[in-house]
Amino acid sequence: MAIQHDILKKYWGFDTFRPAQEDVVQAAIDGIDTLAMLPTGGGKSLCFQVPALCRTGVCLVVSPLLALMNDQVQALRKRGLMAHAVNSSMGYREIDRVLDNCVYGTVHFLYVSPERLQNELFQARVRKMKLSLIAVDEAHCISQWGYDFRPEYLRIGDLRELFPDVPMLALTASATPKVVDDIQEKLKFRKPHVISSGFARANLSYNVLYHEDKDGKIAEILEKMPGSAIVYCASRLRTHAMAE
């Protein structure tokens, strides 16, 4: 049995991968730059967590949201894996200690924001790290945010100059053909390589309704549907009125 199956069973308790997961995992193990497009709930995190444990070194994970980083770090630690997230809520000494552990210790995963990559301290330390894999989570943000309020997204590819032989794995739930090309270009893929399992989710349906009495129609739907629901409104005032 391949080592990735042993790791999947040991740390996550699964016997098999989901569709497309194994192809992405194998590509990362083989050192191939890959853009993985899997639907929400398709297990994208396993696509970089498993191959990272098959390779030697620290897996550097670039993630856009602090809450997302913390959730994944806690989940990995519960499985007995050493993971850290560096963020702006931490003091200098704490950040210094974490980065030192990544250079000299046994850290498996280091989560950072795109902005952290441009930090002087981080740049000095990352050069000393042995990276197993560079994973860019929510990679569509490169196109959606990189040209506007988070330009650091466009500089993630600078890591290629420091680590020319470390595979780059970008992950997203959806991307247009233009965004697919943009992600691979900005991350400086050595060769284009995309693995997609499609976006269809059999447990979801999508309907568009035109109705003069929107409030009445919403009330009618909510009365018929069990469980919870989310109603989006265009303003705070409208939100409060709808809630009442």
Coordinates of C-alpha atoms in Angstrom, one line a residue:
M1 CA 0.0 0.0 0.0
A2 CA 1.3 3.5 -0.9
I3 CA 2.5 5.6 2.0
Q4 CA -0.2 8.2 1.5
H5 CA -2.8 5.5 2.3
D6 CA -1.0 4.6 5.5
I7 CA -0.9 8.2 6.5
L8 CA -4.6 8.7 5.6
K9 CA -5.6 5.7 7.8
K10 CA -3.2 6.6 10.7
Y11 CA -4.2 10.2 11.2
W12 CA -7.6 10.6 9.6
G13 CA -9.0 7.0 9.9
F14 CA -10.1 6.8 6.3
D15 CA -9.4 3.8 4.1
T16 CA -9.8 5.5 0.7
F17 CA -9.6 9.0 -0.8
R18 CA -12.5 10.9 -2.3
P19 CA -12.7 11.4 -6.0
A20 CA -9.8 13.5 -7.4
Q21 CA -8.2 13.7 -3.9
E22 CA -5.8 10.9 -4.7
D23 CA -4.7 12.4 -8.0
V24 CA -3.9 15.7 -6.3
V25 CA -2.1 14.0 -3.5
Q26 CA 0.0 11.9 -5.9
A27 CA 0.9 15.0 -8.0
A28 CA 2.1 16.8 -4.8
I29 CA 4.1 13.8 -3.8
D30 CA 5.7 13.7 -7.2
G31 CA 6.6 17.3 -7.0
I32 CA 4.2 18.6 -9.7
D33 CA 2.8 22.1 -9.4
T34 CA -1.0 21.6 -9.3
L35 CA -4.2 23.6 -9.2
A36 CA -6.8 21.5 -7.5
M37 CA -10.5 22.5 -8.0
L38 CA -12.7 20.5 -5.6
P39 CA -16.2 21.5 -4.4
T40 CA -16.8 22.8 -0.9
G41 CA -16.8 19.8 1.3
G42 CA -14.6 17.9 -1.1
G43 CA -11.7 17.5 1.3
K44 CA -9.3 20.1 -0.1
S45 CA -7.2 20.3 3.1
L46 CA -6.3 16.6 2.9
C47 CA -4.9 17.2 -0.5
F48 CA -2.0 19.1 0.9
Q49 CA -1.9 17.7 4.5
V50 CA -1.4 14.1 3.4
P51 CA 1.4 14.7 0.8
A52 CA 3.2 17.1 3.2
L53 CA 3.6 14.1 5.6
C54 CA 4.9 12.0 2.7
R55 CA 7.7 14.5 2.1
T56 CA 10.5 15.8 4.3
G57 CA 10.2 19.3 5.8
V58 CA 7.6 21.9 6.7
C59 CA 4.5 22.5 4.7
L60 CA 4.0 26.2 4.3
V61 CA 0.2 27.0 4.0
V62 CA -0.9 30.4 2.7
S63 CA -4.4 31.1 3.9
P64 CA -6.6 34.3 3.7
L65 CA -8.5 34.0 7.0
L66 CA -7.3 33.8 10.6
A67 CA -10.3 31.7 11.7
L68 CA -9.6 29.2 8.9
M69 CA -6.0 28.9 9.9
N70 CA -6.8 28.4 13.6
D71 CA -9.5 25.7 12.8
Q72 CA -7.0 23.7 10.7
V73 CA -4.2 24.1 13.2
Q74 CA -6.4 22.8 16.1
A75 CA -7.6 19.9 14.0
L76 CA -4.1 18.9 13.1
R77 CA -2.9 19.1 16.7
K78 CA -5.8 16.9 17.8
R79 CA -4.4 14.3 15.4
G80 CA -1.0 14.5 17.0
L81 CA 0.6 16.6 14.3
M82 CA 2.7 19.7 15.0
A83 CA 1.1 22.8 13.4
H84 CA 1.4 26.5 14.0
A85 CA -0.2 29.7 12.6
V86 CA 1.6 33.0 12.7
N87 CA -0.6 36.0 12.8
S88 CA -0.8 39.7 13.9
S89 CA -2.3 38.8 17.3
M90 CA 1.1 37.3 18.4
G91 CA 4.0 39.1 19.9
Y92 CA 7.4 39.3 18.4
R93 CA 9.0 36.7 20.8
E94 CA 6.2 34.2 20.2
I95 CA 6.5 34.6 16.4
D96 CA 10.3 34.3 16.7
R97 CA 9.9 31.1 18.7
V98 CA 7.5 29.5 16.2
L99 CA 9.7 30.3 13.2
D100 CA 12.7 28.9 15.1
N101 CA 10.9 25.7 15.7
C102 CA 10.1 25.5 11.9
V103 CA 13.8 25.9 11.2
Y104 CA 15.3 23.6 13.8
G105 CA 12.3 21.6 15.2
T106 CA 9.8 19.1 14.0
V107 CA 7.0 21.3 12.8
H108 CA 4.8 19.7 10.1
F109 CA 2.7 22.7 9.1
L110 CA 3.1 26.5 9.2
Y111 CA 0.1 28.6 8.3
V112 CA 0.6 32.3 7.3
S113 CA -1.3 35.0 5.5
P114 CA 0.0 36.4 2.2
E115 CA 1.0 39.6 4.0
R116 CA 3.2 37.7 6.4
L117 CA 5.3 36.5 3.4
Q118 CA 6.6 40.1 3.0
N119 CA 7.5 40.5 6.6
E120 CA 11.3 41.0 7.2
L121 CA 11.6 38.5 10.0
F122 CA 9.7 35.9 8.2
Q123 CA 11.7 36.3 5.0
A124 CA 14.9 35.9 7.0
R125 CA 13.7 32.7 8.7
V126 CA 11.9 31.1 5.8
R127 CA 15.2 31.0 3.8
K128 CA 16.6 28.6 6.4
M129 CA 13.6 26.3 6.4
K130 CA 13.3 23.0 4.5
L131 CA 9.9 23.1 2.9
S132 CA 8.1 20.0 1.8
L133 CA 5.2 21.8 0.0
I134 CA 3.8 25.2 -0.6
A135 CA 0.0 25.2 -0.4
V136 CA -2.2 28.2 -1.3
D137 CA -5.6 27.7 0.1
E138 CA -8.6 29.6 -1.4
A139 CA -6.4 30.3 -4.4
H140 CA -9.1 32.2 -6.3
C141 CA -8.3 35.1 -3.9
I142 CA -5.2 35.7 -6.1
S143 CA -7.5 37.1 -8.8
Q144 CA -10.4 38.3 -6.7
W145 CA -8.3 40.2 -4.1
G146 CA -4.7 40.4 -5.5
Y147 CA -5.5 43.3 -7.8
D148 CA -7.4 45.3 -5.2
F149 CA -7.1 45.4 -1.4
R150 CA -4.7 42.5 -0.8
P151 CA -1.9 43.0 -3.4
E152 CA 0.4 40.7 -1.5
Y153 CA -1.5 37.8 -3.1
L154 CA 0.2 38.6 -6.3
R155 CA 3.6 38.2 -4.7
I156 CA 3.1 34.6 -3.3
G157 CA 4.9 33.4 -6.4
D158 CA 8.1 35.1 -5.2
L159 CA 8.6 32.0 -3.1
R160 CA 9.4 30.2 -6.3
E161 CA 12.7 32.1 -6.5
L162 CA 13.7 30.9 -3.0
F163 CA 12.4 27.3 -3.4
P164 CA 12.6 26.4 -7.1
D165 CA 12.2 22.7 -6.5
V166 CA 9.4 22.7 -3.9
P167 CA 6.0 21.9 -5.5
M168 CA 3.3 24.5 -5.4
L169 CA -0.3 23.3 -4.7
A170 CA -3.2 25.8 -5.2
L171 CA -6.6 24.9 -4.0
T172 CA -10.1 26.4 -4.7
A173 CA -13.7 25.4 -4.9
S174 CA -14.4 27.3 -8.1
A175 CA -12.6 29.4 -10.7
T176 CA -13.4 30.6 -14.2
P177 CA -11.0 29.7 -17.1
K178 CA -9.5 33.1 -16.8
V179 CA -8.9 32.8 -13.1
V180 CA -7.5 29.3 -13.6
D181 CA -4.8 30.7 -15.9
D182 CA -4.2 33.7 -13.6
I183 CA -3.6 31.5 -10.6
Q184 CA -1.0 29.4 -12.4
E185 CA 0.7 32.4 -13.9
K186 CA 0.9 34.4 -10.6
L187 CA 2.2 31.3 -8.7
K188 CA 4.8 30.7 -11.4
F189 CA 3.8 27.1 -12.1
R190 CA 6.6 25.4 -13.9
K191 CA 4.0 23.7 -16.2
P192 CA 0.2 24.2 -16.3
H193 CA -1.5 21.4 -14.4
V194 CA -5.1 21.4 -13.3
I195 CA -7.1 18.6 -11.5
S196 CA -10.8 19.3 -11.2
S197 CA -13.6 17.0 -9.9
G198 CA -16.3 19.4 -11.1
F199 CA -18.6 21.7 -9.1
A200 CA -21.8 19.7 -9.0
R201 CA -23.1 18.8 -5.5
A202 CA -25.9 16.3 -5.6
N203 CA -27.2 17.4 -2.2
L204 CA -27.8 21.0 -3.3
S205 CA -30.5 22.6 -5.4
Y206 CA -30.7 26.2 -6.8
N207 CA -33.9 28.0 -7.6
V208 CA -34.6 31.6 -8.7
L209 CA -38.1 32.9 -7.9
Y210 CA -39.7 36.2 -9.0
H211 CA -42.4 37.3 -6.6
E212 CA -44.1 40.7 -5.8
D213 CA -44.6 39.8 -2.1
K214 CA -41.0 38.8 -1.2
D215 CA -41.6 38.9 2.6
G216 CA -44.7 36.7 2.2
K217 CA -42.9 34.3 0.0
I218 CA -39.9 34.0 2.3
A219 CA -42.3 33.4 5.2
E220 CA -44.0 30.7 3.2
I221 CA -40.7 29.0 2.4
L222 CA -39.5 29.1 6.0
E223 CA -42.7 27.6 7.3
K224 CA -42.3 24.6 5.0
M225 CA -38.6 24.0 5.5
P226 CA -37.3 22.2 8.6
G227 CA -34.1 23.4 10.3
S228 CA -32.3 26.7 10.0
A229 CA -32.1 29.1 7.1
I230 CA -30.0 32.2 6.0
V231 CA -31.7 35.2 4.5
Y232 CA -29.4 37.8 2.9
C233 CA -30.5 41.5 2.9
A234 CA -29.1 44.6 1.3
S235 CA -28.7 46.7 4.4
R236 CA -28.5 46.5 8.2
L237 CA -31.9 48.2 8.6
R238 CA -33.5 45.7 6.2
T239 CA -31.8 42.8 8.1
H240 CA -33.2 43.9 11.5
A241 CA -36.7 44.4 9.9
M242 CA -36.6 41.0 8.3
A243 CA -35.4 39.3 11.6
E244 CA -38.3 40.9 13.5

